[in-house]
């Protein structure tokens, strides 16, 4: 995962790569050609450059949607679990309405309404990540709320907001972060699906999803245009999931 992040965000700053959208090279240059590691596509854009810049979009959407879901959903779930009562019932019933919709269908509807752009994709994916984070945060808050130090803080007259920030949040954050990393991989896949359908980052700006969509038009003559972005998409999701599993095992051992 570190290698992918460095390649997508740092490599173009250290070693200049061709523009991913200029189309200033000959079309359909095969891979491993001098100056074009992965060749060029049908419009003359360097595929390696498009992989790097497309990876930026996929990783930004994946981490952005997961962070937004963690912050908003975690806050809602923590407040619902800590205060209980009408607030808990209202928050959880509203979130369960969103959970009733299939994730991809809801993302397609929101992305279609907002229009194709990177930020809109993040918002669209967050619509169904927030409820999952909220349920996890609520479940962990219900356990933490019964601990002795929480009762002691309440008896000492500590404000609820301070108790949530100082005592509840640090104890529910590890499982939320682990779930968040797994959510990054899922968000990257959803972004690729939306871009494949034309609802993500609009061409000619690259993302791995729209690169696969454009490449499948020439699948029989240039299969590498589909294979290469698919391989990077697979590697990114696998790396994020393995990192999330490693953190889960590490924190559970503690």
XYZ file of C-alpha atoms in Angstrom:
254
model
C 0.000 0.000 0.000
C 2.878 2.347 0.795
C 4.445 1.592 -2.597
C 1.181 2.401 -4.386
C 0.776 5.675 -2.491
C 4.376 6.696 -3.198
C 4.064 5.746 -6.864
C 0.846 7.687 -7.411
C 1.573 10.799 -5.366
C 5.381 11.115 -5.153
C 6.758 9.557 -8.345
C 5.332 12.245 -10.713
C 6.934 14.927 -8.524
C 10.401 13.313 -8.606
C 10.459 11.892 -12.107
C 8.349 13.800 -14.662
C 5.891 11.639 -16.577
C 3.925 12.533 -19.716
C 0.593 14.277 -19.362
C -2.200 11.730 -18.851
C -4.651 13.676 -21.030
C -2.563 15.516 -23.644
C -2.598 12.719 -26.222
C 0.747 13.896 -27.622
C 2.120 10.446 -28.505
C 1.339 7.970 -31.255
C -1.718 5.830 -30.470
C -1.587 2.122 -29.598
C 2.145 1.924 -28.845
C 2.797 -1.530 -27.328
C 4.060 -1.930 -23.738
C 7.794 -1.978 -22.912
C 8.492 0.549 -25.647
C 11.184 3.140 -24.917
C 9.566 6.068 -23.115
C 6.265 4.215 -22.656
C 6.486 1.456 -20.048
C 2.853 0.383 -20.483
C 2.465 1.736 -24.027
C -0.194 4.229 -25.094
C -3.950 4.018 -25.510
C -6.090 4.602 -28.579
C -5.901 8.396 -28.141
C -2.125 8.571 -27.697
C -2.065 9.014 -23.903
C 0.707 7.319 -21.942
C -0.860 4.415 -20.015
C 1.729 4.481 -17.205
C 1.020 8.162 -16.593
C -2.722 7.514 -16.593
C -2.230 4.653 -14.107
C -0.405 6.969 -11.691
C -2.863 9.849 -11.951
C -5.833 7.486 -12.003
C -4.495 5.854 -8.856
C -4.547 9.255 -7.163
C -8.264 9.515 -7.849
C -9.031 5.964 -6.712
C -7.012 6.295 -3.497
C -8.366 9.779 -2.719
C -11.928 8.559 -3.176
C -11.301 5.402 -1.157
C -9.681 7.121 1.810
C -11.903 10.214 1.543
C -15.140 8.232 1.681
C -13.835 6.069 4.529
C -12.654 9.073 6.572
C -15.930 10.914 6.026
C -17.886 7.816 7.020
C -15.707 7.305 10.092
C -16.019 10.894 11.312
C -19.743 11.384 10.666
C -20.881 7.842 11.358
C -18.584 7.449 14.349
C -19.867 10.666 15.916
C -23.520 9.744 15.344
C -23.038 6.220 16.652
C -21.091 7.352 19.717
C -23.738 9.930 20.668
C -26.554 7.453 20.075
C -24.878 4.772 22.197
C -23.846 7.155 24.987
C -27.073 9.110 25.438
C -29.541 6.383 24.420
C -33.267 7.063 24.571
C -35.039 9.025 21.845
C -31.782 10.211 20.253
C -30.541 6.652 19.831
C -33.853 5.434 18.422
C -34.131 8.324 15.956
C -30.545 8.128 14.687
C -30.526 4.365 14.261
C -33.935 4.227 12.529
C -32.873 6.874 10.012
C -29.608 5.082 9.318
C -31.376 1.748 8.940
C -33.423 3.289 6.127
C -30.179 3.873 4.203
C -29.025 0.342 5.006
C -32.200 -1.014 3.426
C -31.032 0.161 -0.015
C -28.428 -1.869 -1.955
C -25.113 -0.039 -1.642
C -24.265 0.192 -5.337
C -27.798 1.229 -6.295
C -27.806 4.010 -3.703
C -24.379 5.200 -4.875
C -25.559 5.241 -8.496
C -28.646 7.260 -7.592
C -26.695 9.833 -5.563
C -23.889 10.100 -8.155
C -26.433 10.511 -10.963
C -28.170 13.298 -9.066
C -24.961 15.150 -8.127
C -23.187 14.681 -11.464
C -19.810 13.136 -12.345
C -16.851 14.459 -10.321
C -14.394 13.114 -7.768
C -15.944 14.950 -4.811
C -19.440 13.850 -5.783
C -18.281 10.230 -5.876
C -16.942 10.616 -2.322
C -20.303 11.997 -1.185
C -22.185 9.226 -3.005
C -20.132 6.452 -1.377
C -20.365 8.120 2.049
C -24.146 7.811 1.979
C -23.871 4.101 2.701
C -20.581 4.047 4.639
C -21.895 6.367 7.380
C -24.584 3.903 8.622
C -22.071 1.035 8.935
C -19.636 3.150 10.927
C -22.483 4.434 13.090
C -23.679 0.926 13.970
C -20.150 -0.183 14.860
C -19.522 2.957 16.932
C -22.821 2.539 18.785
C -22.117 -1.117 19.597
C -18.678 -0.301 21.005
C -19.971 2.761 22.871
C -22.600 0.638 24.625
C -19.770 -1.523 25.995
C -17.557 1.403 26.962
C -20.435 3.276 28.604
C -20.689 0.617 31.320
C -17.020 0.833 32.328
C -16.107 2.102 35.776
C -14.112 5.100 34.562
C -17.125 6.360 32.598
C -19.317 6.072 35.683
C -16.664 7.836 37.744
C -16.465 10.699 35.259
C -20.245 11.084 35.335
C -20.338 11.095 39.129
C -17.598 13.751 39.187
C -19.797 16.005 37.053
C -17.642 15.870 33.917
C -19.547 17.229 30.932
C -20.881 14.618 28.520
C -19.090 16.210 25.578
C -15.765 15.979 27.437
C -16.441 12.373 28.420
C -17.187 11.466 24.812
C -14.006 13.083 23.529
C -11.605 12.114 26.346
C -12.838 8.651 27.319
C -15.255 7.166 24.780
C -13.652 8.177 21.465
C -10.133 6.780 22.167
C -11.603 3.405 23.133
C -13.877 2.980 20.130
C -11.393 4.367 17.594
C -9.283 1.181 17.011
C -12.180 -0.975 15.713
C -13.448 1.976 13.670
C -10.027 2.467 12.071
C -9.747 -1.239 11.274
C -13.201 -1.245 9.707
C -12.298 1.991 7.934
C -9.331 0.396 6.153
C -11.542 -2.434 4.961
C -14.015 0.234 3.845
C -11.287 1.919 1.789
C -10.993 -1.170 -0.397
C -14.755 -1.364 -0.815
C -14.920 2.341 -1.673
C -12.209 1.936 -4.319
C -14.255 -0.828 -5.953
C -17.437 1.271 -5.878
C -15.560 4.232 -7.386
C -14.297 1.976 -10.177
C -17.840 0.744 -10.799
C -19.241 4.279 -10.922
C -16.446 5.428 -13.247
C -17.021 2.370 -15.435
C -20.660 3.434 -15.736
C -19.681 7.033 -16.529
C -20.793 8.401 -13.142
C -17.345 8.902 -11.622
C -14.473 11.090 -12.747
C -15.360 12.346 -16.247
C -12.944 11.546 -19.104
C -10.393 12.449 -20.255
C -9.242 12.684 -16.623
C -8.180 9.161 -15.649
C -9.299 6.827 -12.923
C -8.784 3.094 -12.906
C -12.507 2.578 -13.417
C -12.891 4.716 -16.534
C -9.602 3.321 -17.911
C -11.144 -0.149 -17.735
C -14.329 1.181 -19.328
C -12.432 2.793 -22.222
C -10.098 -0.178 -22.635
C -12.879 -2.729 -22.954
C -13.831 -1.118 -26.270
C -10.530 -2.486 -27.651
C -10.384 -5.610 -25.511
C -9.655 -7.977 -28.394
C -6.897 -5.868 -29.974
C -5.308 -4.285 -26.854
C -6.221 -6.338 -23.769
C -3.447 -4.644 -21.764
C -5.589 -1.495 -21.584
C -7.968 -3.484 -19.351
C -5.505 -5.857 -17.695
C -3.105 -3.182 -16.389
C -5.641 -0.929 -14.560
C -7.468 -4.037 -13.325
C -4.203 -5.371 -11.868
C -3.508 -2.096 -10.060
C -7.102 -1.999 -8.780
C -6.716 -5.551 -7.479
C -3.364 -4.744 -5.849
C -4.733 -1.640 -4.117
C -7.790 -3.400 -2.690
C -5.722 -6.413 -1.589
C -3.104 -4.197 0.084
C -5.708 -2.184 1.984
C -7.575 -5.306 3.132
C -4.399 -7.029 4.316
C -3.385 -3.887 6.217
C -6.805 -3.754 7.868
C -6.567 -7.431 8.860
C -3.094 -6.900 10.299
C -4.290 -3.984 12.420
C -7.283 -5.997 13.618
C -5.069 -8.885 14.733
C -2.603 -6.515 16.390
C -5.262 -4.632 18.375
C -7.150 -7.802 19.324
C -3.895 -9.261 20.679
C -3.515 -6.232 22.927
